Amino acid sequence: MLLHFVERFPSGLMRNFKRLITLLYWELEFHTLAAYVFSFGFSIFSPLIDVLFFKEHFLLHASIAAMRL
């Protein structure tokens, strides 16, 4: 039934439909790749951000303690 419908489909509309499906496929592939890159980047930079944050936090406490002396 579906094959019969596709065969009767005008060729211009079918070309546009194929372009739409291809575009949606590449859009999905791009977002999947972007998610992998973001996840990989976050896993690398997250410890670095933690170290910098705790360093700043430690220096803040050290400066407060030095002011109290």
GROMACS .gro file of C-alpha atoms in nm:
model
   69
    1MET     CA    1   0.000   0.000   0.000
    2LEU     CA    2   0.274   0.245   0.096
    3LEU     CA    3   0.481   0.145  -0.207
    4HIS     CA    4   0.183   0.213  -0.431
    5PHE     CA    5   0.144   0.557  -0.269
    6VAL     CA    6   0.515   0.636  -0.316
    7GLU     CA    7   0.506   0.526  -0.679
    8ARG     CA    8   0.215   0.762  -0.748
    9PHE     CA    9   0.385   1.047  -0.562
   10PRO     CA   10   0.494   1.329  -0.794
   11SER     CA   11   0.869   1.316  -0.847
   12GLY     CA   12   0.928   1.677  -0.736
   13LEU     CA   13   0.756   1.617  -0.405
   14MET     CA   14   0.945   1.291  -0.361
   15ARG     CA   15   1.277   1.469  -0.419
   16ASN     CA   16   1.186   1.730  -0.160
   17PHE     CA   17   1.079   1.457   0.081
   18LYS     CA   18   1.412   1.278   0.035
   19ARG     CA   19   1.597   1.606   0.092
   20LEU     CA   20   1.397   1.664   0.409
   21ILE     CA   21   1.475   1.316   0.541
   22THR     CA   22   1.844   1.360   0.455
   23LEU     CA   23   1.851   1.700   0.624
   24LEU     CA   24   1.684   1.563   0.936
   25TYR     CA   25   1.931   1.273   0.943
   26TRP     CA   26   2.234   1.503   0.925
   27GLU     CA   27   2.078   1.735   1.183
   28LEU     CA   28   2.046   1.439   1.418
   29GLU     CA   29   2.403   1.329   1.345
   30PHE     CA   30   2.532   1.682   1.413
   31HIS     CA   31   2.349   1.704   1.747
   32THR     CA   32   2.475   1.360   1.847
   33LEU     CA   33   2.831   1.462   1.762
   34ALA     CA   34   2.790   1.791   1.948
   35ALA     CA   35   2.663   1.602   2.253
   36TYR     CA   36   2.968   1.372   2.244
   37VAL     CA   37   3.207   1.666   2.208
   38PHE     CA   38   3.038   1.857   2.492
   39SER     CA   39   3.042   1.549   2.716
   40PHE     CA   40   3.409   1.481   2.639
   41GLY     CA   41   3.505   1.845   2.692
   42PHE     CA   42   3.311   1.862   3.016
   43SER     CA   43   3.476   1.546   3.147
   44ILE     CA   44   3.820   1.693   3.074
   45PHE     CA   45   3.761   2.048   3.199
   46SER     CA   46   3.540   1.968   3.497
   47PRO     CA   47   3.831   1.856   3.722
   48LEU     CA   48   4.029   2.161   3.612
   49ILE     CA   49   3.740   2.390   3.704
   50ASP     CA   50   3.707   2.211   4.038
   51VAL     CA   51   4.077   2.258   4.113
   52LEU     CA   52   4.063   2.628   4.025
   53PHE     CA   53   3.747   2.678   4.231
   54PHE     CA   54   3.892   2.503   4.536
   55LYS     CA   55   4.218   2.696   4.497
   56GLU     CA   56   4.023   3.023   4.498
   57HIS     CA   57   3.817   2.898   4.790
   58PHE     CA   58   4.130   2.800   4.982
   59LEU     CA   59   4.296   3.135   4.910
   60LEU     CA   60   3.984   3.316   5.030
   61HIS     CA   61   3.993   3.130   5.361
   62ALA     CA   62   4.368   3.182   5.389
   63SER     CA   63   4.333   3.556   5.336
   64ILE     CA   64   4.049   3.575   5.592
   65ALA     CA   65   4.264   3.383   5.841
   66ALA     CA   66   4.560   3.613   5.771
   67MET     CA   67   4.343   3.920   5.833
   68ARG     CA   68   4.236   3.782   6.170
   69LEU     CA   69   4.598   3.753   6.288
   0.00000   0.00000   0.00000
